[in-house]
Amino acid sequence: MKRLLSIALLAGFALTADAYGVDQPNILFIMSDDHTTQAFGIYGSRLASLNPTPNLDKLANEGMIFSSVFCNNSICTPSRASIITGQYPQTNGVLDLMGRINPEKQYLPQEIKKAGYLTAMIGKWHLKEEPAAFDYYNVLPGQGRYHDPVTRDSNNGAWPRNTTEHTGHSSDVITDLSIDWLKNRDKTKPFFLMHHFKAPHDLFSNAKRYDSYLEDTEIPEPDNLYDQPARGFGSISTRGIDDSLVDTIGASVSRRCNTWGLGKRLGIDEALPEPGFTSAVYQRFLKRYLRCVKGVDDNVKRLVDYLKEEGIYENTIIIYTGDQGYFLGEHDFFDKRWMYEEGMRMPFIVHYPGSIEQGSRCDLLINNTDFAPTLIDIAGGQVPEYMQGKSFKRTLLGEKEKEWRDATYYRYWMHMAHNLGNPAHFGIRTDKYKLIFFLRS
Ligand code: CA
């Protein structure tokens, strides 16, 4: 009787899923760390001429690319917490880098597992507690190392687990681990794999084989790289009241706010006069960043090649995103945190041949609380009511959403933290406008 009941439930489930043209596909969710939309070909920025992401561009050209996906807090841990819980930071409690998500609150893998999936989390986790809601995990401790990383896997002792040291660059190692898991998984179930690169997070350390990539290329500068307060640029929100924060606000490429010393950390001669100093820092910063991006892009191809080799490429939804945006010298900033476009926007690409129209573009106003509901919906699961985001599966299938938000919320909590000088702020963004309130020191 029990068996009959489960067969009946599965049949009903498949019917529902079939109505949308999706029958429990495998789900490969790839996320990198700080890979911003400016550093893609497909998003058409000033860097597109460098062809920085041919493999990701190909996925986007064969699938759907999103122009208006935003995080609700542009920093690693809170963004990841919203993805795992489908909730805003005020609800899941992860307001800053100290936040943690315990296994009881790892709702996304819990719900996808309930739908009959095998679940795995491989790479950068950064939510501190054991990723125990996944069937398998192999994660970097904290930020993890760029080279010869150690990982903690679910089969190796009690949490926080013994570590295993690997040889090589983290992007290559994490991909090796994912391919190994894919090869050896239980193939009787569909899978949900979260594959999280550490790259291109600072301080942008690439695999050795990319050392000469772009070496002789002049990286295009943003046209506002030199729009600095000393030259009259900025507003009260980036200069402070009566210019009180000009030397300390934000993280600059130039010497303006130099508490992090980007130039020094990148080995640029501090005696260089301006604008040569800013230009030299920018060139080295971007080359290192783009070399890391290249490593991510090449490893995405390795994952795609594996899916093809196993014959499951057509039956796997591939999603690529980054945990938030990043400033690549625009307005003289580097780093993220700001609610401005470069920090708040997340890249988002979905590839699923057969169900998603090739080359489609979407400008629906999405935020990272919507990822979990969408993934659960794709898997044929039930989206819990406590999730605050909404599924946009209809959009993926070329249909119109019945109702949708017209503004998305943002809040950065870490007032003037890390010597980067970003004030706490909160605001909303519509399709046309943005309203931001800044905390005064
Ligand atoms: Ca990040």
mmCIF file of C-alpha atoms in Angstrom, residues 179-385:
data_model
loop_
_atom_site.group_PDB
_atom_site.id
_atom_site.type_symbol
_atom_site.label_atom_id
_atom_site.label_comp_id
_atom_site.label_asym_id
_atom_site.label_seq_id
_atom_site.Cartn_x
_atom_site.Cartn_y
_atom_site.Cartn_z
ATOM 1 C CA ILE A 179 33.274 15.989 -11.181
ATOM 2 C CA ASP A 180 34.351 13.201 -8.834
ATOM 3 C CA TRP A 181 31.097 13.502 -6.937
ATOM 4 C CA LEU A 182 29.077 13.522 -10.175
ATOM 5 C CA LYS A 183 30.871 10.407 -11.419
ATOM 6 C CA ASN A 184 30.297 8.457 -8.218
ATOM 7 C CA ARG A 185 26.852 9.690 -7.183
ATOM 8 C CA ASP A 186 23.704 7.567 -6.881
ATOM 9 C CA LYS A 187 22.456 7.885 -10.477
ATOM 10 C CA THR A 188 18.964 6.630 -9.695
ATOM 11 C CA LYS A 189 17.997 10.108 -8.439
ATOM 12 C CA PRO A 190 18.136 13.565 -10.020
ATOM 13 C CA PHE A 191 20.835 15.701 -8.458
ATOM 14 C CA PHE A 192 21.048 19.204 -7.045
ATOM 15 C CA LEU A 193 24.674 20.325 -6.885
ATOM 16 C CA MET A 194 25.760 23.700 -5.515
ATOM 17 C CA HIS A 195 29.226 24.279 -6.963
ATOM 18 C CA HIS A 196 30.778 27.396 -5.431
ATOM 19 C CA PHE A 197 34.065 28.854 -6.641
ATOM 20 C CA LYS A 198 36.243 30.919 -4.310
ATOM 21 C CA ALA A 199 37.473 33.031 -7.247
ATOM 22 C CA PRO A 200 37.621 35.857 -8.177
ATOM 23 C CA HIS A 201 37.424 37.137 -4.559
ATOM 24 C CA ASP A 202 40.291 39.393 -3.478
ATOM 25 C CA LEU A 203 43.211 39.280 -3.578
ATOM 26 C CA PHE A 204 42.638 37.768 -7.018
ATOM 27 C CA SER A 205 45.272 35.046 -7.152
ATOM 28 C CA ASN A 206 45.150 33.108 -10.413
ATOM 29 C CA ALA A 207 46.439 29.683 -11.402
ATOM 30 C CA LYS A 208 49.969 29.914 -12.773
ATOM 31 C CA ARG A 209 48.922 29.013 -16.317
ATOM 32 C CA TYR A 210 47.137 32.381 -16.588
ATOM 33 C CA ASP A 211 50.144 34.488 -15.555
ATOM 34 C CA SER A 212 50.687 35.767 -19.089
ATOM 35 C CA TYR A 213 46.981 36.135 -19.977
ATOM 36 C CA LEU A 214 46.305 39.823 -20.881
ATOM 37 C CA GLU A 215 49.890 40.700 -19.905
ATOM 38 C CA ASP A 216 50.434 42.867 -22.993
ATOM 39 C CA THR A 217 46.850 44.147 -23.149
ATOM 40 C CA GLU A 218 45.782 47.600 -22.036
ATOM 41 C CA ILE A 219 42.610 46.974 -20.025
ATOM 42 C CA PRO A 220 39.927 49.551 -20.929
ATOM 43 C CA GLU A 221 39.374 51.975 -18.080
ATOM 44 C CA PRO A 222 35.903 53.017 -16.939
ATOM 45 C CA ASP A 223 35.217 56.555 -18.092
ATOM 46 C CA ASN A 224 34.652 57.574 -14.457
ATOM 47 C CA LEU A 225 37.857 56.084 -12.955
ATOM 48 C CA TYR A 226 39.214 59.585 -12.330
ATOM 49 C CA ASP A 227 35.907 61.120 -11.217
ATOM 50 C CA GLN A 228 37.218 61.621 -7.705
ATOM 51 C CA PRO A 229 36.084 63.977 -4.919
ATOM 52 C CA ALA A 230 39.257 66.062 -5.183
ATOM 53 C CA ARG A 231 38.141 66.874 -8.726
ATOM 54 C CA GLY A 232 34.622 67.792 -7.606
ATOM 55 C CA PHE A 233 32.832 64.507 -8.200
ATOM 56 C CA GLY A 234 30.507 62.577 -5.878
ATOM 57 C CA SER A 235 27.513 63.489 -3.725
ATOM 58 C CA ILE A 236 26.867 63.909 -0.021
ATOM 59 C CA SER A 237 26.564 60.109 0.180
ATOM 60 C CA THR A 238 30.088 59.556 -1.134
ATOM 61 C CA ARG A 239 31.728 62.730 0.232
ATOM 62 C CA GLY A 240 30.061 63.016 3.658
ATOM 63 C CA ILE A 241 28.510 66.127 5.156
ATOM 64 C CA ASP A 242 30.728 69.119 4.390
ATOM 65 C CA ASP A 243 33.155 66.725 2.653
ATOM 66 C CA SER A 244 34.000 65.174 6.026
ATOM 67 C CA LEU A 245 34.435 61.659 4.606
ATOM 68 C CA VAL A 246 36.269 62.390 1.382
ATOM 69 C CA ASP A 247 39.484 60.713 2.541
ATOM 70 C CA THR A 248 37.895 57.768 4.320
ATOM 71 C CA ILE A 249 34.726 56.666 2.521
ATOM 72 C CA GLY A 250 34.607 53.652 0.218
ATOM 73 C CA ALA A 251 37.610 51.660 -0.996
ATOM 74 C CA SER A 252 39.476 53.474 -3.730
ATOM 75 C CA VAL A 253 41.792 52.436 -6.545
ATOM 76 C CA SER A 254 43.569 55.763 -6.124
ATOM 77 C CA ARG A 255 45.242 56.935 -2.907
ATOM 78 C CA ARG A 256 42.085 58.797 -1.839
ATOM 79 C CA CYS A 257 40.871 56.223 0.696
ATOM 80 C CA ASN A 258 43.955 54.121 1.002
ATOM 81 C CA THR A 259 43.379 52.318 4.302
ATOM 82 C CA TRP A 260 43.417 48.990 2.484
ATOM 83 C CA GLY A 261 46.338 50.027 0.324
ATOM 84 C CA LEU A 262 45.256 48.228 -2.836
ATOM 85 C CA GLY A 263 48.245 49.589 -4.738
ATOM 86 C CA LYS A 264 50.692 48.494 -2.065
ATOM 87 C CA ARG A 265 49.139 45.060 -1.818
ATOM 88 C CA LEU A 266 49.447 44.695 -5.585
ATOM 89 C CA GLY A 267 53.079 45.813 -5.510
ATOM 90 C CA ILE A 268 52.664 49.175 -7.256
ATOM 91 C CA ASP A 269 55.338 51.818 -6.617
ATOM 92 C CA GLU A 270 53.771 54.227 -4.129
ATOM 93 C CA ALA A 271 56.013 57.054 -5.320
ATOM 94 C CA LEU A 272 54.288 57.151 -8.715
ATOM 95 C CA PRO A 273 52.538 60.488 -9.255
ATOM 96 C CA GLU A 274 48.863 60.669 -10.187
ATOM 97 C CA PRO A 275 47.185 59.845 -12.497
ATOM 98 C CA GLY A 276 49.886 57.261 -13.228
ATOM 99 C CA PHE A 277 49.482 55.589 -9.827
ATOM 100 C CA THR A 278 45.730 55.051 -10.227
ATOM 101 C CA SER A 279 46.242 53.805 -13.766
ATOM 102 C CA ALA A 280 48.956 51.332 -12.708
ATOM 103 C CA VAL A 281 46.904 49.992 -9.775
ATOM 104 C CA TYR A 282 43.868 49.621 -12.036
ATOM 105 C CA GLN A 283 45.790 47.695 -14.694
ATOM 106 C CA ARG A 284 47.287 45.220 -12.227
ATOM 107 C CA PHE A 285 44.045 44.840 -10.280
ATOM 108 C CA LEU A 286 42.020 44.111 -13.418
ATOM 109 C CA LYS A 287 44.567 41.715 -14.884
ATOM 110 C CA ARG A 288 44.642 39.653 -11.722
ATOM 111 C CA TYR A 289 40.872 39.736 -11.411
ATOM 112 C CA LEU A 290 40.311 38.753 -15.048
ATOM 113 C CA ARG A 291 42.853 35.917 -14.794
ATOM 114 C CA CYS A 292 40.767 34.490 -11.957
ATOM 115 C CA VAL A 293 37.617 34.962 -14.033
ATOM 116 C CA LYS A 294 39.294 33.093 -16.888
ATOM 117 C CA GLY A 295 40.000 30.197 -14.533
ATOM 118 C CA VAL A 296 36.344 30.122 -13.476
ATOM 119 C CA ASP A 297 35.145 30.256 -17.092
ATOM 120 C CA ASP A 298 37.457 27.424 -18.172
ATOM 121 C CA ASN A 299 36.301 25.301 -15.246
ATOM 122 C CA VAL A 300 32.652 25.918 -16.140
ATOM 123 C CA LYS A 301 33.531 24.362 -19.505
ATOM 124 C CA ARG A 302 34.994 21.333 -17.703
ATOM 125 C CA LEU A 303 31.676 20.882 -15.873
ATOM 126 C CA VAL A 304 29.722 21.257 -19.121
ATOM 127 C CA ASP A 305 32.028 18.771 -20.860
ATOM 128 C CA TYR A 306 31.474 16.271 -18.078
ATOM 129 C CA LEU A 307 27.683 16.595 -18.358
ATOM 130 C CA LYS A 308 27.985 15.996 -22.108
ATOM 131 C CA GLU A 309 30.266 13.019 -21.592
ATOM 132 C CA GLU A 310 27.762 11.417 -19.218
ATOM 133 C CA GLY A 311 24.924 12.255 -21.610
ATOM 134 C CA ILE A 312 22.998 14.446 -19.144
ATOM 135 C CA TYR A 313 23.715 17.913 -20.580
ATOM 136 C CA GLU A 314 20.219 18.174 -22.080
ATOM 137 C CA ASN A 315 18.585 17.067 -18.849
ATOM 138 C CA THR A 316 20.450 19.398 -16.514
ATOM 139 C CA ILE A 317 19.474 22.969 -15.713
ATOM 140 C CA ILE A 318 22.670 24.973 -15.349
ATOM 141 C CA ILE A 319 22.489 28.207 -13.398
ATOM 142 C CA TYR A 320 25.435 30.555 -13.088
ATOM 143 C CA THR A 321 25.561 33.486 -10.688
ATOM 144 C CA GLY A 322 27.898 35.409 -8.393
ATOM 145 C CA ASP A 323 27.130 36.144 -4.755
ATOM 146 C CA GLN A 324 27.013 39.890 -5.505
ATOM 147 C CA GLY A 325 28.557 42.480 -7.798
ATOM 148 C CA TYR A 326 31.872 44.282 -7.518
ATOM 149 C CA PHE A 327 33.376 47.640 -8.412
ATOM 150 C CA LEU A 328 36.121 47.331 -10.994
ATOM 151 C CA GLY A 329 37.361 50.913 -10.757
ATOM 152 C CA GLU A 330 34.046 52.605 -11.553
ATOM 153 C CA HIS A 331 33.967 55.963 -9.711
ATOM 154 C CA ASP A 332 37.444 55.033 -8.387
ATOM 155 C CA PHE A 333 35.969 52.250 -6.199
ATOM 156 C CA PHE A 334 36.921 48.641 -5.786
ATOM 157 C CA ASP A 335 35.168 46.092 -3.517
ATOM 158 C CA LYS A 336 31.362 45.843 -3.133
ATOM 159 C CA ARG A 337 29.008 46.750 -0.204
ATOM 160 C CA TRP A 338 27.417 49.784 -1.870
ATOM 161 C CA MET A 339 23.815 49.686 -3.058
ATOM 162 C CA TYR A 340 25.023 51.250 -6.286
ATOM 163 C CA GLU A 341 24.546 49.184 -9.425
ATOM 164 C CA GLU A 342 28.019 47.682 -9.648
ATOM 165 C CA GLY A 343 27.783 46.251 -6.115
ATOM 166 C CA MET A 344 24.127 45.286 -6.000
ATOM 167 C CA ARG A 345 23.634 43.565 -9.368
ATOM 168 C CA MET A 346 24.251 39.818 -9.598
ATOM 169 C CA PRO A 347 25.033 38.031 -12.861
ATOM 170 C CA PHE A 348 22.404 35.395 -13.613
ATOM 171 C CA ILE A 349 22.364 32.936 -16.499
ATOM 172 C CA VAL A 350 20.121 29.877 -16.913
ATOM 173 C CA HIS A 351 20.723 27.138 -19.477
ATOM 174 C CA TYR A 352 18.176 24.399 -20.122
ATOM 175 C CA PRO A 353 17.768 23.365 -23.737
ATOM 176 C CA GLY A 354 14.269 22.429 -24.757
ATOM 177 C CA SER A 355 12.447 24.441 -22.112
ATOM 178 C CA ILE A 356 14.201 27.810 -22.174
ATOM 179 C CA GLU A 357 14.207 29.783 -25.387
ATOM 180 C CA GLN A 358 17.704 30.220 -26.759
ATOM 181 C CA GLY A 359 19.143 33.700 -26.555
ATOM 182 C CA SER A 360 16.335 35.077 -24.399
ATOM 183 C CA ARG A 361 16.825 38.061 -22.108
ATOM 184 C CA CYS A 362 14.837 38.932 -19.024
ATOM 185 C CA ASP A 363 14.532 42.182 -17.066
ATOM 186 C CA LEU A 364 12.193 40.934 -14.291
ATOM 187 C CA LEU A 365 13.131 42.541 -10.952
ATOM 188 C CA ILE A 366 14.520 39.538 -9.073
ATOM 189 C CA ASN A 367 16.466 39.320 -5.832
ATOM 190 C CA ASN A 368 18.399 36.535 -4.156
ATOM 191 C CA THR A 369 15.501 35.498 -1.899
ATOM 192 C CA ASP A 370 13.824 34.272 -5.119
ATOM 193 C CA PHE A 371 16.507 31.690 -5.936
ATOM 194 C CA ALA A 372 15.438 29.049 -3.392
ATOM 195 C CA PRO A 373 11.718 29.183 -4.268
ATOM 196 C CA THR A 374 12.573 28.948 -7.975
ATOM 197 C CA LEU A 375 14.932 25.999 -7.532
ATOM 198 C CA ILE A 376 12.406 24.169 -5.334
ATOM 199 C CA ASP A 377 9.688 24.862 -7.910
ATOM 200 C CA ILE A 378 11.892 23.518 -10.712
ATOM 201 C CA ALA A 379 12.523 20.391 -8.632
ATOM 202 C CA GLY A 380 8.775 19.913 -8.238
ATOM 203 C CA GLY A 381 8.856 20.589 -4.503
ATOM 204 C CA GLN A 382 6.640 22.728 -2.305
ATOM 205 C CA VAL A 383 7.872 26.247 -1.573
ATOM 206 C CA PRO A 384 7.438 26.814 2.189
ATOM 207 C CA GLU A 385 5.383 29.829 3.245
#
